[in-house]
Coordinates of C-alpha atoms in Angstrom, one line a residue:
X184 CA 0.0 0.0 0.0
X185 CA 1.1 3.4 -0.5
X186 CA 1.6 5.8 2.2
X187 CA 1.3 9.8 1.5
X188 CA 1.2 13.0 4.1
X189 CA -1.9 15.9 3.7
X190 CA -1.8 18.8 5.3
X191 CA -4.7 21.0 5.6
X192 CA -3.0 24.4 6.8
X193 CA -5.3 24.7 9.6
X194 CA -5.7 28.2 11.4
X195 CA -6.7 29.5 14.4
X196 CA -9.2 32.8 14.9
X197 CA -5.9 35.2 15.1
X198 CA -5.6 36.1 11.2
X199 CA -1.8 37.4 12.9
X200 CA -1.4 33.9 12.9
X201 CA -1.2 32.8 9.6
X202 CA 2.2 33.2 8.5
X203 CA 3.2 31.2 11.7
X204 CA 0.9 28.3 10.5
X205 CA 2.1 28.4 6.7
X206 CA 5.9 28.3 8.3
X207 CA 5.3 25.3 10.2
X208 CA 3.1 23.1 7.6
X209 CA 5.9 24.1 5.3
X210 CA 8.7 22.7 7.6
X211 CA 6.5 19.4 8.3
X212 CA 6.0 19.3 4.2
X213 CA 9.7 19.0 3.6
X214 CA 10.3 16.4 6.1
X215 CA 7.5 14.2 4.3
X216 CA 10.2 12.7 1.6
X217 CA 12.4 12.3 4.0
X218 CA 10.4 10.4 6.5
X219 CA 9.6 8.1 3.6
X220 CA 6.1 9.1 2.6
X221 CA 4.9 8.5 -0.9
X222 CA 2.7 11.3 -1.7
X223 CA 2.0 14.8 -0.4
X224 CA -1.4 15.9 -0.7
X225 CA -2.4 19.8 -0.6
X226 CA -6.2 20.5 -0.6
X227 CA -8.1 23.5 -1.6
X228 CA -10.5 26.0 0.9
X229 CA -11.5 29.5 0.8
X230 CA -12.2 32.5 3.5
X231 CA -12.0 30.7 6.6
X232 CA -9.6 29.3 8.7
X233 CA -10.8 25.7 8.5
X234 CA -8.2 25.0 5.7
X235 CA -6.6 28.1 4.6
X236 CA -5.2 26.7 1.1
X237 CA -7.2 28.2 -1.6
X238 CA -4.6 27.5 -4.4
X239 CA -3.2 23.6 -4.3
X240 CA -1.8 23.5 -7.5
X241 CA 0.3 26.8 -6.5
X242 CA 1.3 24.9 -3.3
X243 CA 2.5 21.8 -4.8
X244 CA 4.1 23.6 -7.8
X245 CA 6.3 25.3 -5.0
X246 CA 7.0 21.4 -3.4
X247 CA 7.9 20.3 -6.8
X248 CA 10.8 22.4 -6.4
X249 CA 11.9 21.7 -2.9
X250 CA 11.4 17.4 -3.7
X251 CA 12.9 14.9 -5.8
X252 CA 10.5 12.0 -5.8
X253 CA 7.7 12.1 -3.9
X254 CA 4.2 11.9 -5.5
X255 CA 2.2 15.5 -5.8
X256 CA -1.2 15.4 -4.9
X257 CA -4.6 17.6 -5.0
X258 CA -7.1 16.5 -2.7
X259 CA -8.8 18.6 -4.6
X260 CA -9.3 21.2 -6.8
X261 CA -13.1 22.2 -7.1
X262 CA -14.1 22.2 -10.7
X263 CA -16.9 24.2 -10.4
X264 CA -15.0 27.4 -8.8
X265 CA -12.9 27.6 -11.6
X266 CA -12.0 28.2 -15.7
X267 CA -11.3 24.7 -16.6
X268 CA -9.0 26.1 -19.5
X269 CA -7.6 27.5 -16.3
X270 CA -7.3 24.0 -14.7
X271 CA -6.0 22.0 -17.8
X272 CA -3.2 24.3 -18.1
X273 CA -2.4 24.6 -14.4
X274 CA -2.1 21.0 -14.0
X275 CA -0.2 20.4 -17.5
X276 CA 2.5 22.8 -16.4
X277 CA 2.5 21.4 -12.6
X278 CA 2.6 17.8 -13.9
X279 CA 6.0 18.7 -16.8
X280 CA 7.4 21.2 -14.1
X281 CA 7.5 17.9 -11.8
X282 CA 8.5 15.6 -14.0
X283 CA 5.2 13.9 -14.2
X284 CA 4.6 13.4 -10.2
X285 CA 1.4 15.2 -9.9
X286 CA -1.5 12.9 -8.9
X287 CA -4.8 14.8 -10.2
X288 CA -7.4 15.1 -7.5
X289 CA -11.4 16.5 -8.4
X290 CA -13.9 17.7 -6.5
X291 CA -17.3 19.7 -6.3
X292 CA -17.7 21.3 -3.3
X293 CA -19.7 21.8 -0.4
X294 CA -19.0 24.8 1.8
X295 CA -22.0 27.7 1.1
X296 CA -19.2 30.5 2.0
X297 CA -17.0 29.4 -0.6
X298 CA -19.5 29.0 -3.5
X299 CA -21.0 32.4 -2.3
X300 CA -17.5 34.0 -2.2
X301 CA -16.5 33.0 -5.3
X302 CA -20.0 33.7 -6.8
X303 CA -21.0 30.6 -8.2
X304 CA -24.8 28.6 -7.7
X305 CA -24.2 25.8 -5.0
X306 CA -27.4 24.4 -7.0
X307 CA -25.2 24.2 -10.1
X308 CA -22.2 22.0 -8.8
X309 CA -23.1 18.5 -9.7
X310 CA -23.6 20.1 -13.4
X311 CA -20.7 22.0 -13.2
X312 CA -18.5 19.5 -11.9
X313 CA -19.5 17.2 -14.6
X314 CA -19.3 19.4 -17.4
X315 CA -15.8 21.1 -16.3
X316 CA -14.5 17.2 -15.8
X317 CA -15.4 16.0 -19.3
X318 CA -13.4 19.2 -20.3
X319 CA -10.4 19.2 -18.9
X320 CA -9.8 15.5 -18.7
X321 CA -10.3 15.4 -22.7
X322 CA -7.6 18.3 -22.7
X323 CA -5.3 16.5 -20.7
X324 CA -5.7 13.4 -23.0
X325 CA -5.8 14.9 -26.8
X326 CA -4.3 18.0 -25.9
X327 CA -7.0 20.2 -27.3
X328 CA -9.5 22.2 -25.5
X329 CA -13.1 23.0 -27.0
X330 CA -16.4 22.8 -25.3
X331 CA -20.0 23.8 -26.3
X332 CA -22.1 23.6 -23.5
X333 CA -24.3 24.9 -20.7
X334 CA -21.7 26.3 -18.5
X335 CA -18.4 26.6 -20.2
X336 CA -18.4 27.2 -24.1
X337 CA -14.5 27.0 -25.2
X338 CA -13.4 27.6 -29.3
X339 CA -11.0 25.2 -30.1
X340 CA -7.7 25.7 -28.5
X341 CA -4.3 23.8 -28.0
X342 CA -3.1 23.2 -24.7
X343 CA 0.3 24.8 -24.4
X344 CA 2.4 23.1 -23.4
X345 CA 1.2 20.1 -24.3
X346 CA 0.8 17.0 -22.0
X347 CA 3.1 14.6 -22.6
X348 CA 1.5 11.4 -20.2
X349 CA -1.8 10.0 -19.5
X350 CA -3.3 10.6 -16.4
X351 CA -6.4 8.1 -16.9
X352 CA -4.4 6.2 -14.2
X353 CA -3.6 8.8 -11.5
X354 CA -6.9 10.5 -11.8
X355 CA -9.2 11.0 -8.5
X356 CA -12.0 12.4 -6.8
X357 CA -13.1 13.4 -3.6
X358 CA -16.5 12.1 -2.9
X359 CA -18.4 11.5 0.6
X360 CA -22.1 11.5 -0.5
X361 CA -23.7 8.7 -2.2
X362 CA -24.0 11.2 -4.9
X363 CA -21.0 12.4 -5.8
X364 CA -19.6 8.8 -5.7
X365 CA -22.2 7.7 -9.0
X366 CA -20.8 10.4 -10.3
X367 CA -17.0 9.9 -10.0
X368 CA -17.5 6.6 -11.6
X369 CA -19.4 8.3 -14.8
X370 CA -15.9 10.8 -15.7
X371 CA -13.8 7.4 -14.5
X372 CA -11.8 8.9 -11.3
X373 CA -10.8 7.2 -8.1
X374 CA -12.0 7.6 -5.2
X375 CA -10.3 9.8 -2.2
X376 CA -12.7 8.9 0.8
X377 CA -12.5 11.5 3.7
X378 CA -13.9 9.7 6.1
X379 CA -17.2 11.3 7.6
X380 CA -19.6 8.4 8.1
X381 CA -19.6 4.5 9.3
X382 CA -17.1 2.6 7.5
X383 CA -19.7 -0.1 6.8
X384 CA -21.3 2.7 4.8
X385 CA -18.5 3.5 3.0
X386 CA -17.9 -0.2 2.0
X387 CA -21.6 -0.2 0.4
X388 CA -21.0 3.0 -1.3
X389 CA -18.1 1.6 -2.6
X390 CA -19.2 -1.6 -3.9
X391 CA -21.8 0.1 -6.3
X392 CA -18.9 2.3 -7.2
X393 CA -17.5 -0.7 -8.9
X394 CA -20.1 -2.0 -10.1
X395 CA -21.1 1.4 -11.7
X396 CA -17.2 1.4 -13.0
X397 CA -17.8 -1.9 -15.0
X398 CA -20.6 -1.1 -16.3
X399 CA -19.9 2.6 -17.5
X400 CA -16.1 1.7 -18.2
X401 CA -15.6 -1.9 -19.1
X402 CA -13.0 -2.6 -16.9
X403 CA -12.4 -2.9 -13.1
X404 CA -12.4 0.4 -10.7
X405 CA -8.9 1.9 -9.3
X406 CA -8.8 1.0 -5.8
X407 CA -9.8 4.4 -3.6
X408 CA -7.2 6.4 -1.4
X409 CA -8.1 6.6 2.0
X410 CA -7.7 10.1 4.5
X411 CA -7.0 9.5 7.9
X412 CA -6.7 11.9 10.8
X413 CA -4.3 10.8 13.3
X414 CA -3.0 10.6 16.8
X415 CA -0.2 7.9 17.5
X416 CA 1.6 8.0 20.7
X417 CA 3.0 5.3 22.4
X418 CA 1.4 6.0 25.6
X419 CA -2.7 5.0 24.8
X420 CA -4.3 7.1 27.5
X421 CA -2.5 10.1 26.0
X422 CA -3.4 9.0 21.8
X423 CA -6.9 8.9 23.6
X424 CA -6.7 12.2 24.8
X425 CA -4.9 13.8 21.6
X426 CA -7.7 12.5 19.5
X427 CA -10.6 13.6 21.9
X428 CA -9.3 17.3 21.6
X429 CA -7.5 17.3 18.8
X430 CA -9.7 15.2 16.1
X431 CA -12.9 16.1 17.6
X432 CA -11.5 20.0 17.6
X433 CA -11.2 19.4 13.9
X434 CA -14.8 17.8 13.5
X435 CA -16.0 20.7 15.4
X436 CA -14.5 22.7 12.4
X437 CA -15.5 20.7 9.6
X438 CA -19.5 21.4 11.0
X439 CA -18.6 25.2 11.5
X440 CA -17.3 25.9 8.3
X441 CA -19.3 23.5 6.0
X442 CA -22.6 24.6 8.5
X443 CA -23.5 20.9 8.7
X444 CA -26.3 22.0 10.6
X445 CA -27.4 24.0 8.5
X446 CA -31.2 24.0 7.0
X447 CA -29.8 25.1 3.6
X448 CA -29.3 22.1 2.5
X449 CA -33.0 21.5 2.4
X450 CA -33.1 23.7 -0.9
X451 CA -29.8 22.9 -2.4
X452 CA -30.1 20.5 -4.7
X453 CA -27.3 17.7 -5.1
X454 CA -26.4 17.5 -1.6
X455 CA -29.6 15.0 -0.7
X456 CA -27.0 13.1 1.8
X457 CA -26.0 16.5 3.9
X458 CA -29.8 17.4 4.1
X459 CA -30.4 14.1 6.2
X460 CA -26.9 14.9 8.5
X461 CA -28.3 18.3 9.0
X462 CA -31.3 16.7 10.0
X463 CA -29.7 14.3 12.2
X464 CA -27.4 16.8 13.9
X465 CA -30.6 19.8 14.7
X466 CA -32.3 16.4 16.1
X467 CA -29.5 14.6 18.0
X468 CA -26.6 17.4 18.6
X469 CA -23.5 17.7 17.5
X470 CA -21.9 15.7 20.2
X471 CA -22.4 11.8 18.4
X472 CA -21.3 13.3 15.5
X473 CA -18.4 14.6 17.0
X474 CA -17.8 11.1 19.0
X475 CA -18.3 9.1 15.5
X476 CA -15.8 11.3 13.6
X477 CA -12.8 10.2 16.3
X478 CA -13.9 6.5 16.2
X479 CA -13.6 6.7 12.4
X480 CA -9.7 8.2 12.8
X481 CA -6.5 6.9 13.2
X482 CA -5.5 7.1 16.9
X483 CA -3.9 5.2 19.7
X484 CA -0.2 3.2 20.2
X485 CA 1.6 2.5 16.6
X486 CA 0.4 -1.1 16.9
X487 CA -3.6 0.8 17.2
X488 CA -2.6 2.6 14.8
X489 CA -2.1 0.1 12.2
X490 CA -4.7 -2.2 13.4
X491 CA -7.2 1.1 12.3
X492 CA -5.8 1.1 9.0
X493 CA -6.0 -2.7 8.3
X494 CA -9.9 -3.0 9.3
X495 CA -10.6 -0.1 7.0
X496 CA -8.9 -1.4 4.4
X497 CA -10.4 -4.6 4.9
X498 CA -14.1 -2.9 4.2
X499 CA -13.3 -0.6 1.4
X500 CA -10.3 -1.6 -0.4
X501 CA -7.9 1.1 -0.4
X502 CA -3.9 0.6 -2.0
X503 CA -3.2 4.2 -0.6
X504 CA -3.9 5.7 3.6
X505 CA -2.9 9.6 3.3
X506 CA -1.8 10.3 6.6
X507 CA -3.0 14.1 8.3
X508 CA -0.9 14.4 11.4
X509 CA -1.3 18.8 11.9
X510 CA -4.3 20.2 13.0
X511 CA -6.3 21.7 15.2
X512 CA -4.2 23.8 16.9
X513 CA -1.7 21.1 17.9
X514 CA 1.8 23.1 18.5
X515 CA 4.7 22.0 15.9
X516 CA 6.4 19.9 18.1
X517 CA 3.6 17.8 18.7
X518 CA 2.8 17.8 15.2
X519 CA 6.6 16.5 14.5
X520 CA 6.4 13.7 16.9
X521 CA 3.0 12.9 15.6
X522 CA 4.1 12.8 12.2
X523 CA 7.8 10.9 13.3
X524 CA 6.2 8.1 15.3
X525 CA 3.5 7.7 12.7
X526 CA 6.4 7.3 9.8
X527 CA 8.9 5.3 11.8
X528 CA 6.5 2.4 13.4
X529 CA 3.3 2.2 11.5
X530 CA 4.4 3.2 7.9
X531 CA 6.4 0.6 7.3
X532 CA 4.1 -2.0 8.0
X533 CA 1.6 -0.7 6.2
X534 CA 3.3 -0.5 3.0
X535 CA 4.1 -4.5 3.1
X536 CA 0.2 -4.7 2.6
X537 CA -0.5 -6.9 -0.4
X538 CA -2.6 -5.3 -3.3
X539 CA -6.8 -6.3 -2.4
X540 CA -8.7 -8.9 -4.3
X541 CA -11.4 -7.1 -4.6
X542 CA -13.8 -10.4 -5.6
X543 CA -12.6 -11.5 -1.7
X544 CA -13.5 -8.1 -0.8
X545 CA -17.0 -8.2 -2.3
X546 CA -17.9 -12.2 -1.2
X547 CA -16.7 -10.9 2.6
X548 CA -19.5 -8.3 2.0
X549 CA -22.0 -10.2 0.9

């Protein structure tokens, strides 16, 4: 299995604060190859301190330059909030700038501040996200870029510089809803699961992702990348403790910034999956969210650690756990540990996992 770092670039409510924060997730980036991780991931927010990375491809671009090896990641970039003549190039020149290291990652959104800020219908996404996808992926394949349709009407244009490698197999997609998963497997991405709900769910969602894969594709689906947030110390009561603040700090985030709670989802279409956690959370609380989120993470001794990552993989079928190991306010030196005792105990063990047989996978299920 492969192992890659994220980092989310996580603020505080002190805006005076945010050069500290970049200089610290840029030190813990640059130990990432070191350490041995795979991939780096970079994702993409906008106006809030939740995740204060509104440009990945600009971020990885400058990690390009300060790695030799590692895999380049976006976990994502939003389609809909952006040109997608824009994006083709972007990624073309990030992808020949790196020597062909950069691991595309899609996505469509879900926070009302940032489709609001950047002044596009939340209503439109799904269609947005579709249409943009079919764009640039058939730019990054033929080279040409021309488009004719509701959203986005392009002349024909060729994409300078040209790409020079397929990415049909290092192509993702962020997807947590039921919804956005059908519709990953219609443009033919991979799956990057941030995981938000029971893994048993998850493993469902991902089974008729396959079977929607064969049947649109005519071949088998990509095995997904999994997310983890995590806590590894070798003391238990203190990974219990870490994740209890720290992980549930950052759920408490996620729910402020995406408004999980919010009732408009009830009028937004495409987001039929948050309109029945909204419901859940104005019914039950916040606190069993909250409580479910940690369970879901990767926390405990290394030996926890890895056992976490083994059942989940068991369920969905992952080849690649993309470690977080910065947020929420944790201080840099407990970020470091974090991120050394993660790297140095369970890493290496979990890259000696075999590829999955998905059929096994599927029979266990059934």
């Amino acid at each position: 299995m492969r192992v890659g770092y994220t980092t989310i670039f996580q603020g505080g409510g002190d805006p005076a604060d945010d050069q500290r924060v970049y200089r610290d997730e840029l030190r813990l980036c640059e130990l990432a190859e070191p350490l041995g991780f795979e991939m780096l991931w970079g994702v993409e927010h906008h106006f809030t301190s939740y995740t204060m990375c509104p440009d990945p491809v600009q971020f990885l671009s400058y990690m390009a330059g300060r790695t030799k090896n590692i895999l380049l990641g976006s976990g994502a970039v939003i389609l809909p909030w952006h040109d997608p003549v824009r994006v083709a190039e972007q990624v073309t020149m990030l992808d020949l700038m790196s020597g062909g290291r950069f691991l595309f990652g899609m996505g469509r959104g879900l926070g009302r501040i940032e489709f609001e800020g950047l002044r596009i219908p939340m209503d439109e996404s799904r269609a947005r996200f579709v249409e943009s996808a079919e764009i640039v992926l058939r730019a990054l394949e033929t080279g040409v870029l021309e488009a004719d349709g509701k959203y986005y009407r392009i002349p024909r244009r060729d994409l300078r510089p040209r790409p020079v490698k397929s990415f049909r197999d290092r192509l993702y997609a962020a997807a947590v809803s039921p919804e956005s998963v059908r519709i990953m497997a219609d443009v033919g991405a991979g799956i990057l699961i941030n995981p938000q709900k029971d893994w048993e769910e998850v493993s469902e969602d991902m089974r008729q992702y396959r079977e929607q894969f064969r049947e649109l594709k005519g071949t088998e689906a990509p095995a997904p990348m999994v997310t983890g947030w995590v806590c590894c110390d070798k003391d238990p009561v203190k990974a219990r403790d870490m994740a209890q603040q720290y992980i549930g700090g950052y759920y408490e985030s996620v729910m402020s910034h995406y408004e999980l709670g919010g009732r408009h989802f009830e009028n937004t279409q495409g987001y039929e999956y948050y309109r029945r956690l909204a419901s859940f959370i104005q019914n039950k609380g916040s606190d069993r969210v909250v409580d479910n989120f940690i369970e879901l993470q990767i926390y405990g001794t290394p030996e926890q650690c890895y056992e976490r990552i083994v059942d989940i993989r068991s369920k969905v079928g992952n080849d690649g756990f993309n470690a977080v190991c910065s947020f929420s306010g944790m201080t840099y030196e407990m970020a470091e540990a974090n991120m050394r005792l993660f790297a140095s105990e369970v890493m290496p063990r979990v890259k000696e996992l075999p590829p999955v047989d998905f059929a096994a996978l599927e029979a266990a299920a059934s």
